[in-house]
Amino acid sequence: LTISGCKGKEQTAQPQQEQGAVSQQATPPGHPPTGDQTVTDINKAAHANIKTQKEVSLSPEVKAKWKEVKLDITDASSNSSQVVTITVGNAVTLKPGVKLKVEAFVPDYAISDNKIESRSNEAKNPAVLVELQENDKAVAKGWVFKEFPEFNSYTDARFPMKLVAPGTAKAAQKK
């Protein structure tokens, strides 16, 4: 970014923060304040485009500790819900021909160096990557966050869900 000054000198401006995050300090001098809600809305919009295009890179320690997740899954057609425990890497049948697969669990979700990773091995920002399959074909895929559901990129109206809890116990059986 090049900025011309009053005397015709060119100066190079340094970015104030990493790409993808917006803060009030990023506004130019003299710009009216944006307010916390505007910043939150901008960050949500920036995150909404982050679905599953980034590689998930987890350490062996994270994979060893976090074996399963508990999801509260609603069947919109019958308006019934159930809490289901699913082993990471496995799928459960929701109804004939429809399965939900848990592809990955990240206990402390972060995006770094164009990949998704965990900042720690503690459940500080838990998220699960799920894929809804109909007749063995993917029909919906995305992230479900426990603490920040407004950031969910999984948005299937037939089977909305919430991440209830990560599991560190012995892996659940495949259903």
mmCIF file of C-alpha atoms in Angstrom:
data_model
loop_
_atom_site.group_PDB
_atom_site.id
_atom_site.type_symbol
_atom_site.label_atom_id
_atom_site.label_comp_id
_atom_site.label_asym_id
_atom_site.label_seq_id
_atom_site.Cartn_x
_atom_site.Cartn_y
_atom_site.Cartn_z
ATOM 1 C CA LEU A 1 0.000 0.000 0.000
ATOM 2 C CA THR A 2 1.508 3.351 -0.966
ATOM 3 C CA ILE A 3 0.404 6.642 0.532
ATOM 4 C CA SER A 4 1.354 10.033 -0.927
ATOM 5 C CA GLY A 5 2.028 12.807 1.561
ATOM 6 C CA CYS A 6 1.489 16.548 1.145
ATOM 7 C CA LYS A 7 5.038 17.101 -0.126
ATOM 8 C CA GLY A 8 4.760 14.389 -2.774
ATOM 9 C CA LYS A 9 6.872 11.915 -0.782
ATOM 10 C CA GLU A 10 5.715 8.346 -0.928
ATOM 11 C CA GLN A 11 5.571 6.269 2.223
ATOM 12 C CA THR A 12 4.797 2.595 2.611
ATOM 13 C CA ALA A 13 2.111 1.832 5.156
ATOM 14 C CA GLN A 14 2.462 -1.325 7.235
ATOM 15 C CA PRO A 15 -0.638 -3.437 7.891
ATOM 16 C CA GLN A 16 -1.813 -3.064 11.468
ATOM 17 C CA GLN A 17 -3.062 -6.626 11.876
ATOM 18 C CA GLU A 18 -3.374 -10.002 10.213
ATOM 19 C CA GLN A 19 -5.752 -10.508 7.323
ATOM 20 C CA GLY A 20 -9.234 -11.699 8.270
ATOM 21 C CA ALA A 21 -9.559 -9.919 11.619
ATOM 22 C CA VAL A 22 -11.034 -6.455 11.960
ATOM 23 C CA SER A 23 -10.592 -4.094 14.863
ATOM 24 C CA GLN A 24 -11.476 -0.510 15.566
ATOM 25 C CA GLN A 25 -7.781 0.468 15.413
ATOM 26 C CA ALA A 26 -7.700 -0.496 11.708
ATOM 27 C CA THR A 27 -9.799 2.510 10.679
ATOM 28 C CA PRO A 28 -7.987 5.455 9.095
ATOM 29 C CA PRO A 29 -7.456 8.635 11.117
ATOM 30 C CA GLY A 30 -10.576 10.786 11.082
ATOM 31 C CA HIS A 31 -12.858 7.829 10.221
ATOM 32 C CA PRO A 32 -15.968 7.685 12.407
ATOM 33 C CA PRO A 33 -15.897 4.916 15.034
ATOM 34 C CA THR A 34 -17.402 1.628 13.885
ATOM 35 C CA GLY A 35 -18.603 0.272 17.217
ATOM 36 C CA ASP A 36 -18.272 -3.228 18.652
ATOM 37 C CA GLN A 37 -21.335 -4.630 16.851
ATOM 38 C CA THR A 38 -20.038 -3.552 13.442
ATOM 39 C CA VAL A 39 -16.652 -5.143 14.144
ATOM 40 C CA THR A 40 -18.379 -8.350 15.280
ATOM 41 C CA ASP A 41 -20.549 -8.406 12.139
ATOM 42 C CA ILE A 42 -17.517 -7.894 9.887
ATOM 43 C CA ASN A 43 -15.602 -10.688 11.634
ATOM 44 C CA LYS A 44 -18.615 -13.020 11.272
ATOM 45 C CA ALA A 45 -18.873 -12.228 7.567
ATOM 46 C CA ALA A 46 -15.144 -12.826 7.092
ATOM 47 C CA HIS A 47 -15.420 -16.181 8.873
ATOM 48 C CA ALA A 48 -18.558 -17.274 6.999
ATOM 49 C CA ASN A 49 -16.461 -17.932 3.899
ATOM 50 C CA ILE A 50 -14.139 -20.244 5.835
ATOM 51 C CA LYS A 51 -15.827 -23.585 5.451
ATOM 52 C CA THR A 52 -13.633 -26.545 4.746
ATOM 53 C CA GLN A 53 -11.226 -25.333 2.107
ATOM 54 C CA LYS A 54 -8.350 -25.224 4.588
ATOM 55 C CA GLU A 55 -6.363 -28.278 5.635
ATOM 56 C CA VAL A 56 -6.876 -29.469 9.205
ATOM 57 C CA SER A 57 -3.480 -30.059 10.818
ATOM 58 C CA LEU A 58 -3.575 -31.582 14.311
ATOM 59 C CA SER A 59 -0.745 -32.894 16.446
ATOM 60 C CA PRO A 60 -0.672 -36.583 17.442
ATOM 61 C CA GLU A 61 -1.275 -35.478 21.064
ATOM 62 C CA VAL A 62 -4.503 -33.674 20.133
ATOM 63 C CA LYS A 63 -5.733 -36.614 18.064
ATOM 64 C CA ALA A 64 -4.923 -39.036 20.895
ATOM 65 C CA LYS A 65 -6.750 -37.029 23.562
ATOM 66 C CA TRP A 66 -9.949 -36.084 21.703
ATOM 67 C CA LYS A 67 -11.682 -39.253 20.445
ATOM 68 C CA GLU A 68 -15.375 -38.368 20.298
ATOM 69 C CA VAL A 69 -17.920 -35.569 20.335
ATOM 70 C CA LYS A 70 -21.459 -35.181 21.626
ATOM 71 C CA LEU A 71 -23.830 -33.465 19.211
ATOM 72 C CA ASP A 72 -27.410 -32.371 19.779
ATOM 73 C CA ILE A 73 -28.987 -33.149 16.393
ATOM 74 C CA THR A 74 -32.498 -32.032 15.486
ATOM 75 C CA ASP A 75 -34.580 -33.743 12.811
ATOM 76 C CA ALA A 76 -36.578 -30.785 11.488
ATOM 77 C CA SER A 77 -39.134 -33.028 9.754
ATOM 78 C CA SER A 78 -40.229 -34.618 13.031
ATOM 79 C CA ASN A 79 -39.136 -31.735 15.291
ATOM 80 C CA SER A 80 -37.309 -34.198 17.523
ATOM 81 C CA SER A 81 -33.768 -33.977 18.780
ATOM 82 C CA GLN A 82 -31.289 -36.347 20.328
ATOM 83 C CA VAL A 83 -27.807 -36.111 21.804
ATOM 84 C CA VAL A 84 -25.521 -38.498 19.961
ATOM 85 C CA THR A 85 -21.918 -39.438 20.780
ATOM 86 C CA ILE A 86 -19.860 -39.999 17.643
ATOM 87 C CA THR A 87 -16.277 -41.172 17.353
ATOM 88 C CA VAL A 88 -14.077 -38.846 15.295
ATOM 89 C CA GLY A 89 -13.703 -40.394 11.836
ATOM 90 C CA ASN A 90 -16.968 -42.349 12.059
ATOM 91 C CA ALA A 91 -20.560 -41.759 10.994
ATOM 92 C CA VAL A 92 -23.987 -42.372 12.505
ATOM 93 C CA THR A 93 -27.221 -43.054 10.655
ATOM 94 C CA LEU A 94 -29.794 -40.308 11.225
ATOM 95 C CA LYS A 95 -32.510 -41.939 9.116
ATOM 96 C CA PRO A 96 -32.487 -44.469 6.264
ATOM 97 C CA GLY A 97 -30.041 -43.252 3.620
ATOM 98 C CA VAL A 98 -28.852 -40.274 5.705
ATOM 99 C CA LYS A 99 -25.622 -40.331 7.739
ATOM 100 C CA LEU A 100 -23.630 -37.773 9.667
ATOM 101 C CA LYS A 101 -19.848 -38.160 9.666
ATOM 102 C CA VAL A 102 -17.503 -36.451 12.120
ATOM 103 C CA GLU A 103 -14.377 -35.674 10.113
ATOM 104 C CA ALA A 104 -12.319 -33.782 12.708
ATOM 105 C CA PHE A 105 -12.450 -32.263 16.163
ATOM 106 C CA VAL A 106 -10.325 -29.239 17.104
ATOM 107 C CA PRO A 107 -10.270 -28.394 20.840
ATOM 108 C CA ASP A 108 -8.838 -24.873 20.475
ATOM 109 C CA TYR A 109 -9.738 -23.862 16.887
ATOM 110 C CA ALA A 110 -7.421 -21.413 15.145
ATOM 111 C CA ILE A 111 -6.407 -20.590 11.586
ATOM 112 C CA SER A 112 -2.672 -20.246 11.072
ATOM 113 C CA ASP A 113 -0.520 -20.347 7.945
ATOM 114 C CA ASN A 114 -3.542 -21.161 5.754
ATOM 115 C CA LYS A 115 -4.490 -24.246 7.783
ATOM 116 C CA ILE A 116 -6.752 -25.056 10.698
ATOM 117 C CA GLU A 117 -5.009 -26.171 13.865
ATOM 118 C CA SER A 118 -5.409 -26.241 17.628
ATOM 119 C CA ARG A 119 -3.652 -23.559 19.689
ATOM 120 C CA SER A 120 -3.606 -25.915 22.677
ATOM 121 C CA ASN A 121 -4.767 -29.345 23.802
ATOM 122 C CA GLU A 122 -7.505 -27.847 25.992
ATOM 123 C CA ALA A 123 -11.160 -27.297 24.998
ATOM 124 C CA LYS A 124 -10.900 -23.493 24.859
ATOM 125 C CA ASN A 125 -12.585 -22.974 21.450
ATOM 126 C CA PRO A 126 -13.964 -26.404 20.481
ATOM 127 C CA ALA A 127 -15.195 -27.032 16.947
ATOM 128 C CA VAL A 128 -16.146 -30.118 14.961
ATOM 129 C CA LEU A 129 -16.050 -30.638 11.191
ATOM 130 C CA VAL A 130 -19.109 -32.631 10.081
ATOM 131 C CA GLU A 131 -20.403 -33.937 6.776
ATOM 132 C CA LEU A 132 -24.029 -34.847 6.110
ATOM 133 C CA GLN A 133 -24.316 -37.643 3.550
ATOM 134 C CA GLU A 134 -27.391 -38.723 1.647
ATOM 135 C CA ASN A 135 -27.112 -42.046 -0.182
ATOM 136 C CA ASP A 136 -23.325 -41.886 0.400
ATOM 137 C CA LYS A 137 -23.069 -38.472 -1.290
ATOM 138 C CA ALA A 138 -22.039 -35.336 0.645
ATOM 139 C CA VAL A 139 -24.913 -32.838 0.800
ATOM 140 C CA ALA A 140 -23.670 -30.486 3.561
ATOM 141 C CA LYS A 141 -20.299 -29.986 5.202
ATOM 142 C CA GLY A 142 -18.915 -27.473 7.652
ATOM 143 C CA TRP A 143 -17.792 -26.495 11.131
ATOM 144 C CA VAL A 144 -19.946 -26.479 14.273
ATOM 145 C CA PHE A 145 -18.612 -24.403 17.192
ATOM 146 C CA LYS A 146 -19.590 -25.042 20.797
ATOM 147 C CA GLU A 147 -19.148 -21.525 22.188
ATOM 148 C CA PHE A 148 -19.773 -19.468 19.028
ATOM 149 C CA PRO A 149 -22.599 -21.066 16.989
ATOM 150 C CA GLU A 150 -22.905 -17.851 14.974
ATOM 151 C CA PHE A 151 -19.609 -18.891 13.295
ATOM 152 C CA ASN A 152 -20.967 -22.283 12.176
ATOM 153 C CA SER A 153 -20.357 -22.979 8.504
ATOM 154 C CA TYR A 154 -22.476 -26.172 8.652
ATOM 155 C CA THR A 155 -25.996 -24.952 7.877
ATOM 156 C CA ASP A 156 -28.336 -27.782 6.896
ATOM 157 C CA ALA A 157 -31.941 -26.827 7.726
ATOM 158 C CA ARG A 158 -33.118 -30.475 7.788
ATOM 159 C CA PHE A 159 -30.615 -31.509 10.491
ATOM 160 C CA PRO A 160 -29.453 -28.491 12.498
ATOM 161 C CA MET A 161 -27.064 -29.341 15.315
ATOM 162 C CA LYS A 162 -25.099 -28.049 18.280
ATOM 163 C CA LEU A 163 -21.785 -29.229 19.662
ATOM 164 C CA VAL A 164 -22.666 -30.230 23.227
ATOM 165 C CA ALA A 165 -19.274 -31.451 24.416
ATOM 166 C CA PRO A 166 -15.999 -32.899 23.246
ATOM 167 C CA GLY A 167 -15.123 -36.316 24.561
ATOM 168 C CA THR A 168 -11.820 -37.622 25.839
ATOM 169 C CA ALA A 169 -13.183 -40.927 27.054
ATOM 170 C CA LYS A 170 -12.714 -44.247 25.292
ATOM 171 C CA ALA A 171 -13.911 -43.924 21.713
ATOM 172 C CA ALA A 172 -17.622 -44.551 21.164
ATOM 173 C CA GLN A 173 -18.840 -47.440 19.068
ATOM 174 C CA LYS A 174 -19.783 -46.924 15.440
ATOM 175 C CA LYS A 175 -23.554 -46.818 14.966
#
